[in-house]
Amino acid sequence: MSEFGFCDALRTGSLKEIRKFPKADLHNHILMGGRRSAFNKFSGGKIIPFHSVKGDIQELDQWIALVYRPFLLQNPDRFQMALEAAFRQAKSDGVTELEASIDSCYGATFHISPEKVIGALQKAHTSIASEINFRPELGLLRSRSVRSLMALLGPYFHFNYFKTIDLYDDEMAQPIRNFREIYRYAKSAGLRCKAHVGEFGDADSVKEAVMELELDEVQHGIAAAGSTRVMQWLADHKIVLNICPASNVRLKRVKSYKTHPIRILFDHGVKVTINTDDVLIFNKGISEQFLQLYQSGLFTANELDIIRQNGIEKLH
Ligand SMILES: [Zn+2]
């Protein structure tokens, strides 16, 4: 008799069983990687949950500005607690490979030096989940000027700590080619290059970003499903799409798990992974999303196991 595997765990419908299997989270904004229940517990308060009405990024930005940022600012200990909550969540979900970003503006906004930001990440990793293969990522806001981002990045690169770079926020803020200089700089420093595209933009914007920035991976990229030509190109170039179904549904990018375009991408040979984006906001871990994708009938258990392994293999 063969041993009980990930596919069997999916079929049982038991999250407890699914969580036992190793998995990757490669699209995670670490300050929002913990559960809201954990934040409420350590703060003794209640963070008002995010509700999407229109399904645009401005709503999300507003929630961060009006709810989350003041919450973090209220007490200097909350930065460390938020990082630890993210590692705790990853550990409880069976995440063994974690690639999570901290915003390059964060330290400057809160008057914390790059050295202290890195120290806090190291402390959270080693004290909560040292067994997780953690690859720190530096995040960039697409709405910021390239000049200001370059000034922020320099001191961080100096420590040679970060392994990847990511660009996010409003996809329409400025042309992707503006970031070429930053991405060349990151690549020459040995970082893997990622960017959020094709979440709000179209299929061609995904290909354009990969070409302009020489991306290794794409965060979201689901709009690529609208073009057979772009999907073929992504498959040929072995570009991985780190997809976050719960986030896509909540932000009204897609109607449901059952109709998620990840199925079309998978069928066209594009390598995809399942990720959390922001557990604090979307309240779904990796295991819950695997189960929902299975129970919606979008994928078979075997297909989901292939997707799970896509994430784990990437880092080996
Ligand atoms: Zn994201």
mmCIF file with all atom_site columns, C-alpha atoms and ligand atoms in Angstrom, residues 27-29 57 60 101 166-169 196 199 219-220 242 244 247 276-278 282, ligand 1:
data_model
loop_
_atom_site.group_PDB
_atom_site.id
_atom_site.type_symbol
_atom_site.label_atom_id
_atom_site.label_alt_id
_atom_site.label_comp_id
_atom_site.label_asym_id
_atom_site.label_entity_id
_atom_site.label_seq_id
_atom_site.pdbx_PDB_ins_code
_atom_site.Cartn_x
_atom_site.Cartn_y
_atom_site.Cartn_z
_atom_site.occupancy
_atom_site.B_iso_or_equiv
_atom_site.pdbx_formal_charge
_atom_site.auth_seq_id
_atom_site.auth_comp_id
_atom_site.auth_asym_id
_atom_site.auth_atom_id
_atom_site.pdbx_PDB_model_num
ATOM   1  C  CA . HIS A 1 27  ? 4.234  35.992 -2.993  1.00 0.00 ? 27  HIS A CA 1
ATOM   2  C  CA . ASN A 1 28  ? 3.928  37.338 0.514   1.00 0.00 ? 28  ASN A CA 1
ATOM   3  C  CA . HIS A 1 29  ? 4.110  40.908 1.815   1.00 0.00 ? 29  HIS A CA 1
ATOM   4  C  CA . ILE A 1 57  ? -5.957 48.901 -5.490  1.00 0.00 ? 57  ILE A CA 1
ATOM   5  C  CA . LEU A 1 60  ? -6.554 48.513 -0.407  1.00 0.00 ? 60  LEU A CA 1
ATOM   6  C  CA . SER A 1 101 ? 8.961  41.182 0.892   1.00 0.00 ? 101 SER A CA 1
ATOM   7  C  CA . ASP A 1 166 ? 9.566  42.989 -6.315  1.00 0.00 ? 166 ASP A CA 1
ATOM   8  C  CA . LEU A 1 167 ? 7.554  45.928 -7.645  1.00 0.00 ? 167 LEU A CA 1
ATOM   9  C  CA . TYR A 1 168 ? 3.918  46.478 -6.596  1.00 0.00 ? 168 TYR A CA 1
ATOM   10 C  CA . ASP A 1 169 ? 1.061  48.832 -5.877  1.00 0.00 ? 169 ASP A CA 1
ATOM   11 C  CA . HIS A 1 196 ? 3.416  42.592 -9.870  1.00 0.00 ? 196 HIS A CA 1
ATOM   12 C  CA . GLU A 1 199 ? -3.329 41.724 -11.867 1.00 0.00 ? 199 GLU A CA 1
ATOM   13 C  CA . GLN A 1 219 ? 3.566  38.165 -9.176  1.00 0.00 ? 219 GLN A CA 1
ATOM   14 C  CA . HIS A 1 220 ? -0.052 37.510 -10.231 1.00 0.00 ? 220 HIS A CA 1
ATOM   15 C  CA . ASN A 1 242 ? 3.124  33.349 -8.383  1.00 0.00 ? 242 ASN A CA 1
ATOM   16 C  CA . CYS A 1 244 ? -2.836 34.347 -5.133  1.00 0.00 ? 244 CYS A CA 1
ATOM   17 C  CA . SER A 1 247 ? -6.571 37.831 -3.176  1.00 0.00 ? 247 SER A CA 1
ATOM   18 C  CA . THR A 1 276 ? -0.980 34.111 0.106   1.00 0.00 ? 276 THR A CA 1
ATOM   19 C  CA . ASP A 1 277 ? -0.301 37.766 -0.862  1.00 0.00 ? 277 ASP A CA 1
ATOM   20 C  CA . ASP A 1 278 ? -1.610 39.167 2.455   1.00 0.00 ? 278 ASP A CA 1
ATOM   21 C  CA . PHE A 1 282 ? -7.464 37.978 2.718   1.00 0.00 ? 282 PHE A CA 1
HETATM 22 ZN ZN . ZN  B 2 .   ? 1.045  41.130 -3.885  1.00 0.00 ? 1   ZN  B ZN 1
#
